Amino acid sequence: MKSRLAIITALVTIATGSPVKAEDTQLGYRAHVVGAMASAECFVRNKGFTQEQVDDLMKDYINNNPQLKLAYSWATRSPKAKEALQVLRPYMASDCDDINLSDEEAGELIHPYLE
């Protein structure tokens, strides 16, 4: 799950073409968390994981990456985050560790949902 998620963090900056600022960092964290949640959702659909298992994985992941806590809180409550997940869902690879889009395409796709 981690390999592609690091790439997703950079997607917002690619999509906006702007240098990294505090807001961009927060948008990057949101993109990162949405990517992690999309992978977790894929694990349930395609890999036979239970929701409880992926919830535990996400909790561990967030605890190990405390800079993502605010973005995770946003993602678990925001309708925009749920929409971003739905937008990403068709592009998740069956191995749940990649998306079938270029980084630039993925950034453009989810950017409107991260603000």
XYZ file of N, CA and C in Angstrom:
345
model
N 0.829 -1.179 0.000
C 0.000 0.000 0.000
C 0.879 1.251 0.000
N 2.051 1.216 0.576
C 2.842 2.421 0.729
C 3.468 2.911 -0.571
N 3.842 2.027 -1.506
C 4.618 2.447 -2.655
C 3.915 3.510 -3.487
N 2.696 3.324 -3.847
C 1.975 4.281 -4.677
C 1.507 5.479 -3.867
N 1.294 5.287 -2.599
C 0.783 6.376 -1.779
C 1.763 7.531 -1.687
N 3.040 7.249 -1.676
C 4.019 8.331 -1.645
C 3.916 9.193 -2.895
N 3.613 8.582 -4.009
C 3.465 9.320 -5.267
C 2.229 10.194 -5.234
N 1.159 9.712 -4.667
C -0.090 10.468 -4.647
C 0.087 11.782 -3.899
N 0.972 11.813 -2.910
C 1.198 13.039 -2.159
C 1.613 14.186 -3.074
N 2.366 13.894 -4.101
C 2.845 14.932 -5.012
C 1.825 15.337 -6.064
N 0.735 14.631 -6.160
C -0.220 14.872 -7.240
C -0.829 16.263 -7.232
N -1.128 16.774 -6.087
C -1.759 18.093 -6.020
C -0.817 19.156 -6.557
N 0.438 19.081 -6.199
C 1.398 20.054 -6.693
C 1.532 19.938 -8.203
N 1.527 18.731 -8.727
C 1.589 18.537 -10.167
C 0.354 19.129 -10.825
N -0.805 18.856 -10.248
C -2.062 19.320 -10.845
C -2.190 20.833 -10.817
N -1.725 21.444 -9.736
C -1.876 22.893 -9.623
C -0.707 23.635 -10.233
N 0.423 22.962 -10.364
C 1.602 23.604 -10.913
C 2.191 24.665 -10.012
N 1.812 24.682 -8.758
C 2.303 25.709 -7.854
C 3.342 25.136 -6.904
N 4.218 25.993 -6.397
C 5.214 25.509 -5.444
C 4.546 25.066 -4.146
N 5.252 24.262 -3.386
C 4.695 23.733 -2.149
C 4.628 24.846 -1.107
N 3.434 25.077 -0.591
C 3.180 26.022 0.492
C 2.445 25.242 1.570
N 2.108 25.909 2.649
C 1.398 25.232 3.740
C 0.098 24.635 3.238
N -0.665 25.403 2.424
C -1.935 24.864 1.909
C -1.696 23.670 1.004
N -0.630 23.763 0.183
C -0.308 22.661 -0.718
C 0.094 21.421 0.067
N 0.802 21.639 1.166
C 1.193 20.509 2.009
C -0.050 19.821 2.552
N -1.006 20.612 3.021
C -2.234 20.028 3.550
C -3.014 19.313 2.442
N -3.058 19.899 1.254
C -3.721 19.235 0.125
C -2.985 17.950 -0.236
N -1.661 17.993 -0.161
C -0.872 16.790 -0.425
C -1.157 15.700 0.588
N -1.293 16.089 1.851
C -1.634 15.107 2.889
C -3.020 14.529 2.636
N -3.935 15.387 2.223
C -5.281 14.887 1.913
C -5.230 13.908 0.751
N -4.469 14.242 -0.284
C -4.326 13.334 -1.427
C -3.721 12.013 -0.981
N -2.747 12.096 -0.115
C -2.079 10.897 0.403
C -3.069 10.001 1.146
N -3.851 10.602 2.015
C -4.825 9.846 2.803
C -5.922 9.268 1.908
N -6.402 10.045 0.953
C -7.426 9.535 0.028
C -6.864 8.349 -0.745
N -5.615 8.433 -1.172
C -4.988 7.299 -1.860
C -4.892 6.071 -0.976
N -4.525 6.279 0.282
C -4.443 5.162 1.231
C -5.816 4.544 1.451
N -6.832 5.394 1.565
C -8.192 4.891 1.773
C -8.703 4.159 0.531
N -8.324 4.628 -0.645
C -8.721 3.942 -1.877
C -8.084 2.559 -1.939
N -6.819 2.471 -1.537
C -6.152 1.166 -1.498
C -6.818 0.251 -0.477
N -7.134 0.807 0.691
C -7.778 0.006 1.733
C -9.135 -0.506 1.259
N -9.890 0.366 0.614
C -11.192 -0.031 0.077
C -11.032 -1.152 -0.956
N -9.994 -1.050 -1.773
C -9.698 -2.068 -2.770
C -9.342 -3.400 -2.112
N -8.612 -3.338 -0.982
C -8.275 -4.569 -0.263
C -9.532 -5.310 0.176
N -10.550 -4.574 0.577
C -11.807 -5.200 0.989
C -12.485 -5.835 -0.227
N -12.544 -5.080 -1.326
C -13.237 -5.571 -2.529
C -12.504 -6.714 -3.225
N -11.184 -6.599 -3.343
C -10.439 -7.522 -4.210
C -9.547 -8.522 -3.491
N -9.229 -8.279 -2.254
C -8.258 -9.132 -1.564
C -8.837 -9.918 -0.399
N -10.123 -9.728 -0.119
C -10.755 -10.495 0.936
C -10.490 -9.992 2.341
N -9.970 -8.784 2.474
C -9.789 -8.210 3.801
C -11.157 -7.815 4.352
N -11.270 -7.834 5.665
C -12.495 -7.333 6.284
C -12.350 -5.829 6.497
N -13.463 -5.163 6.691
C -13.415 -3.728 6.966
C -12.649 -3.467 8.256
N -12.824 -4.320 9.226
C -12.110 -4.171 10.497
C -10.597 -4.263 10.288
N -10.148 -5.178 9.440
C -8.718 -5.316 9.167
C -8.148 -4.053 8.529
N -8.841 -3.520 7.526
C -8.307 -2.321 6.870
C -8.423 -1.098 7.778
N -9.444 -1.049 8.626
C -9.538 0.044 9.597
C -8.327 0.014 10.539
N -7.957 -1.183 10.987
C -6.785 -1.325 11.851
C -5.507 -0.935 11.113
N -5.391 -1.332 9.848
C -4.226 -0.952 9.052
C -4.137 0.567 8.902
N -5.269 1.205 8.630
C -5.284 2.655 8.485
C -4.912 3.336 9.804
N -5.441 2.842 10.912
C -5.096 3.427 12.216
C -3.597 3.325 12.484
N -3.030 2.157 12.204
C -1.587 1.981 12.384
C -0.808 2.916 11.466
N -1.261 3.021 10.224
C -0.593 3.865 9.247
C -0.614 5.331 9.700
N -1.748 5.801 10.154
C -1.874 7.180 10.612
C -1.066 7.392 11.894
N -1.090 6.438 12.793
C -0.288 6.564 14.022
C 1.208 6.630 13.714
N 1.636 5.917 12.677
C 3.044 5.934 12.278
C 3.400 7.152 11.432
N 2.399 7.900 10.989
C 2.598 9.095 10.181
C 1.737 10.219 10.751
N 2.111 10.736 11.914
C 1.265 11.697 12.625
C 0.952 12.970 11.826
N 1.777 13.317 10.857
C 1.502 14.488 10.039
C 0.223 14.317 9.219
N -0.273 13.090 9.108
C -1.481 12.817 8.329
C -2.761 12.822 9.163
N -2.649 13.010 10.462
C -3.829 12.909 11.336
C -4.922 13.905 10.975
N -4.577 15.132 10.736
C -5.577 16.134 10.380
C -6.244 15.791 9.046
N -5.457 15.367 8.081
C -6.008 14.983 6.773
C -6.900 13.752 6.908
N -6.514 12.819 7.753
C -7.328 11.621 7.961
C -8.658 11.979 8.620
N -8.601 12.871 9.589
C -9.829 13.334 10.230
C -10.750 13.977 9.193
N -10.182 14.821 8.341
C -10.962 15.435 7.257
C -11.567 14.348 6.357
N -10.755 13.376 5.964
C -11.195 12.361 5.007
C -12.302 11.473 5.559
N -12.307 11.241 6.853
C -13.334 10.371 7.431
C -14.660 11.092 7.624
N -14.646 12.433 7.527
C -15.872 13.202 7.742
C -16.356 13.961 6.516
N -15.518 14.150 5.542
C -15.847 15.016 4.417
C -16.558 14.283 3.286
N -17.676 14.817 2.832
C -18.325 14.249 1.646
C -17.427 14.352 0.409
N -16.576 15.386 0.367
C -15.663 15.534 -0.770
C -14.660 14.379 -0.819
N -14.204 13.934 0.339
C -13.272 12.806 0.377
C -13.953 11.545 -0.140
N -15.198 11.353 0.240
C -15.950 10.189 -0.249
C -16.129 10.262 -1.765
N -16.357 11.465 -2.287
C -16.464 11.640 -3.734
C -15.133 11.342 -4.411
N -14.032 11.792 -3.817
C -12.708 11.520 -4.380
C -12.443 10.014 -4.438
N -12.863 9.301 -3.399
C -12.712 7.843 -3.395
C -13.498 7.210 -4.533
N -14.697 7.697 -4.758
C -15.527 7.147 -5.842
C -14.907 7.431 -7.198
N -14.291 8.599 -7.324
C -13.648 8.958 -8.582
C -12.429 8.070 -8.832
N -11.674 7.766 -7.789
C -10.477 6.929 -7.937
C -10.790 5.445 -8.117
N -11.891 5.004 -7.557
C -12.223 3.569 -7.527
C -12.041 2.855 -8.871
N -12.562 3.384 -9.980
C -12.430 2.646 -11.246
C -10.991 2.540 -11.755
N -10.098 3.343 -11.221
C -8.722 3.360 -11.709
C -7.762 2.548 -10.847
N -8.256 1.989 -9.744
C -7.390 1.182 -8.889
C -7.046 -0.125 -9.594
N -5.775 -0.463 -9.584
C -5.322 -1.728 -10.155
C -5.792 -2.868 -9.260
N -5.932 -4.040 -9.824
C -6.457 -5.173 -9.062
C -5.553 -5.556 -7.897
N -4.257 -5.190 -7.961
C -3.365 -5.500 -6.848
C -3.498 -4.485 -5.710
N -4.313 -3.447 -5.931
C -4.635 -2.428 -4.923
C -3.444 -1.579 -4.515
N -2.355 -1.664 -5.240
C -1.145 -0.947 -4.893
C -0.763 0.077 -5.954
N -1.671 0.322 -6.881
C -1.373 1.220 -7.980
C -2.676 1.728 -8.572
N -2.574 2.796 -9.346
C -3.727 3.274 -10.094
C -3.371 3.277 -11.569
N -4.357 3.093 -12.403
C -4.155 3.002 -13.848
C -4.269 4.376 -14.502
N -3.550 5.334 -13.949
C -3.479 6.695 -14.460
C -2.062 7.200 -14.256
N -1.683 8.185 -15.055
C -0.405 8.835 -14.779
C -0.577 9.673 -13.514
N 0.520 10.055 -12.923
C 0.461 10.894 -11.730
C -0.261 12.200 -12.024
N 0.021 12.781 -13.183
C -0.615 14.042 -13.557
C -2.129 13.871 -13.727
N -2.546 12.796 -14.389
C -3.984 12.546 -14.570
C -4.681 12.338 -13.228
N -4.059 11.578 -12.357
C -4.652 11.327 -11.039
C -4.760 12.626 -10.253
N -3.734 13.459 -10.317
C -3.768 14.740 -9.629
C -4.888 15.624 -10.132
N -5.044 15.692 -11.431
C -6.112 16.500 -12.016
C -7.483 15.943 -11.640
N -7.574 14.644 -11.542
C -8.839 13.988 -11.232
C -9.300 14.274 -9.806
N -8.395 14.212 -8.842
C -8.837 14.349 -7.446
C -8.685 15.748 -6.876
N -7.937 16.610 -7.520
C -7.690 17.942 -6.979
C -8.957 18.689 -6.583
N -10.024 18.695 -7.409
C -11.230 19.450 -7.027
C -11.876 18.980 -5.724
N -11.601 17.771 -5.308
C -12.244 17.221 -4.108
C -11.435 17.453 -2.837
N -10.239 17.972 -2.963
C -9.344 18.066 -1.816
C -9.390 19.400 -1.091
N -10.054 20.365 -1.641
C -10.068 21.699 -1.037
C -11.149 21.827 0.014
